[in-house]
GROMACS .gro file of C-alpha atoms in nm:
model
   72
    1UNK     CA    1   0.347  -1.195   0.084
    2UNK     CA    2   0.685  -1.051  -0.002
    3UNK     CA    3   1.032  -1.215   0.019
    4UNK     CA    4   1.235  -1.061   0.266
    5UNK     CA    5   1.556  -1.062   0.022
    6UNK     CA    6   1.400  -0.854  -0.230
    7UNK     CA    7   1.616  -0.612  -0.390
    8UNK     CA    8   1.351  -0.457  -0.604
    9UNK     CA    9   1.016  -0.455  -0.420
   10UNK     CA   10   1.131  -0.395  -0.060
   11UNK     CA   11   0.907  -0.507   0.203
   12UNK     CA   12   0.872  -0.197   0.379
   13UNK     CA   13   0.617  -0.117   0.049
   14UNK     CA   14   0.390  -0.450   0.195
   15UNK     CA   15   0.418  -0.305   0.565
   16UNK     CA   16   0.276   0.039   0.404
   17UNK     CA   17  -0.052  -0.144   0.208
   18UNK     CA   18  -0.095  -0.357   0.557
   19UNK     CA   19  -0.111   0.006   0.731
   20UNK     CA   20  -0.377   0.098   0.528
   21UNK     CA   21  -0.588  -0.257   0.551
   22UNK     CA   22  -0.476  -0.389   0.881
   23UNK     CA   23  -0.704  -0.645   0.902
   24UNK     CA   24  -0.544  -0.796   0.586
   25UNK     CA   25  -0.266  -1.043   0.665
   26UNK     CA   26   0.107  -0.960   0.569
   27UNK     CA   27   0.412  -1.263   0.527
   28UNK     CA   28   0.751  -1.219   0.486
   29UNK     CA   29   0.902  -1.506   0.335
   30UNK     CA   30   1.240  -1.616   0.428
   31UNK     CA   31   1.499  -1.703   0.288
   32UNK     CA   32   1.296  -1.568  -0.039
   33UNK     CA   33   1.426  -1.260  -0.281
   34UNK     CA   34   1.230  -1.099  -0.508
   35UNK     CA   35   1.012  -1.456  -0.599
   36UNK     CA   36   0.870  -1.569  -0.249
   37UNK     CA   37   0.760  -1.904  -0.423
   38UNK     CA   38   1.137  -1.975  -0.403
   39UNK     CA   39   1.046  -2.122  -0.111
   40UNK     CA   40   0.730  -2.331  -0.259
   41UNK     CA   41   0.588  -2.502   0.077
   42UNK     CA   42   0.591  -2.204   0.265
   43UNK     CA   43   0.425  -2.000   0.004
   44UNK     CA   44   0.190  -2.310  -0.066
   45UNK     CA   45   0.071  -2.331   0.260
   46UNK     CA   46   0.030  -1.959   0.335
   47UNK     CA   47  -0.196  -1.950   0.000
   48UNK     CA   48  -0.402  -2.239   0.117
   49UNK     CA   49  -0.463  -2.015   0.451
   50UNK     CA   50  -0.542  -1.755   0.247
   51UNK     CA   51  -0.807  -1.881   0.077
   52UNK     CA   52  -1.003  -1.938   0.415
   53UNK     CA   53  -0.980  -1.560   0.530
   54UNK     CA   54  -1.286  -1.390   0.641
   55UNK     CA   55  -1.166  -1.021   0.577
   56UNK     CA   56  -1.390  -0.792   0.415
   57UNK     CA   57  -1.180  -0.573   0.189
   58UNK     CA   58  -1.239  -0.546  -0.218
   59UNK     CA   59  -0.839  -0.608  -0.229
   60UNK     CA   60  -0.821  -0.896   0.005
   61UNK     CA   61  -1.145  -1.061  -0.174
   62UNK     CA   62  -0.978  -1.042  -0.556
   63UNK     CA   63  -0.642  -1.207  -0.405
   64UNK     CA   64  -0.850  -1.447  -0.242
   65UNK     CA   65  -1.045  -1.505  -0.603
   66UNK     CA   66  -0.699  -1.516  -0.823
   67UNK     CA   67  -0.562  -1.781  -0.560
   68UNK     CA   68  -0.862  -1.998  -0.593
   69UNK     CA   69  -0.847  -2.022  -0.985
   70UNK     CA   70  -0.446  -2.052  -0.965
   71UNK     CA   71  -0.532  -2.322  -0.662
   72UNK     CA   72  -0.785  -2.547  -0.887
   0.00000   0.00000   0.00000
């Protein structure tokens, strides 16, 4: 999920880790800079959707663990 603003991490860096795990989702959030929850129900409800993934990937399973905990 990257904000499609950002002036520091630019979202071309999210479109290069979705290259390499393309069965992991990728959002851009907008209008959102470099703090996507700057838009808070758009981020909320693409975290909830998150949660419910089925992709098996080590990185897409530890973001799906840190938004449980940050969910509860």
């Amino acid at each position: 999920m990257h904000g499609k603003e950002d002036p520091w991490v630019k979202p071309v860096w999210g479109i290069q880790v979705k290259q390499q795990v393309p069965e992991a989702p990728y959002y851009e959030v907008s209008p959102a800079g470099h703090c996507p929850h700057e838009v808070p129900e758009v981020c909320s409800s693409l975290l909830i959707s998150l949660t419910a993934l089925s992709v098996a990937h080590p990185i897409v399973d530890a973001v799906k663990m840190v938004f449980r905990l940050i969910l509860v």
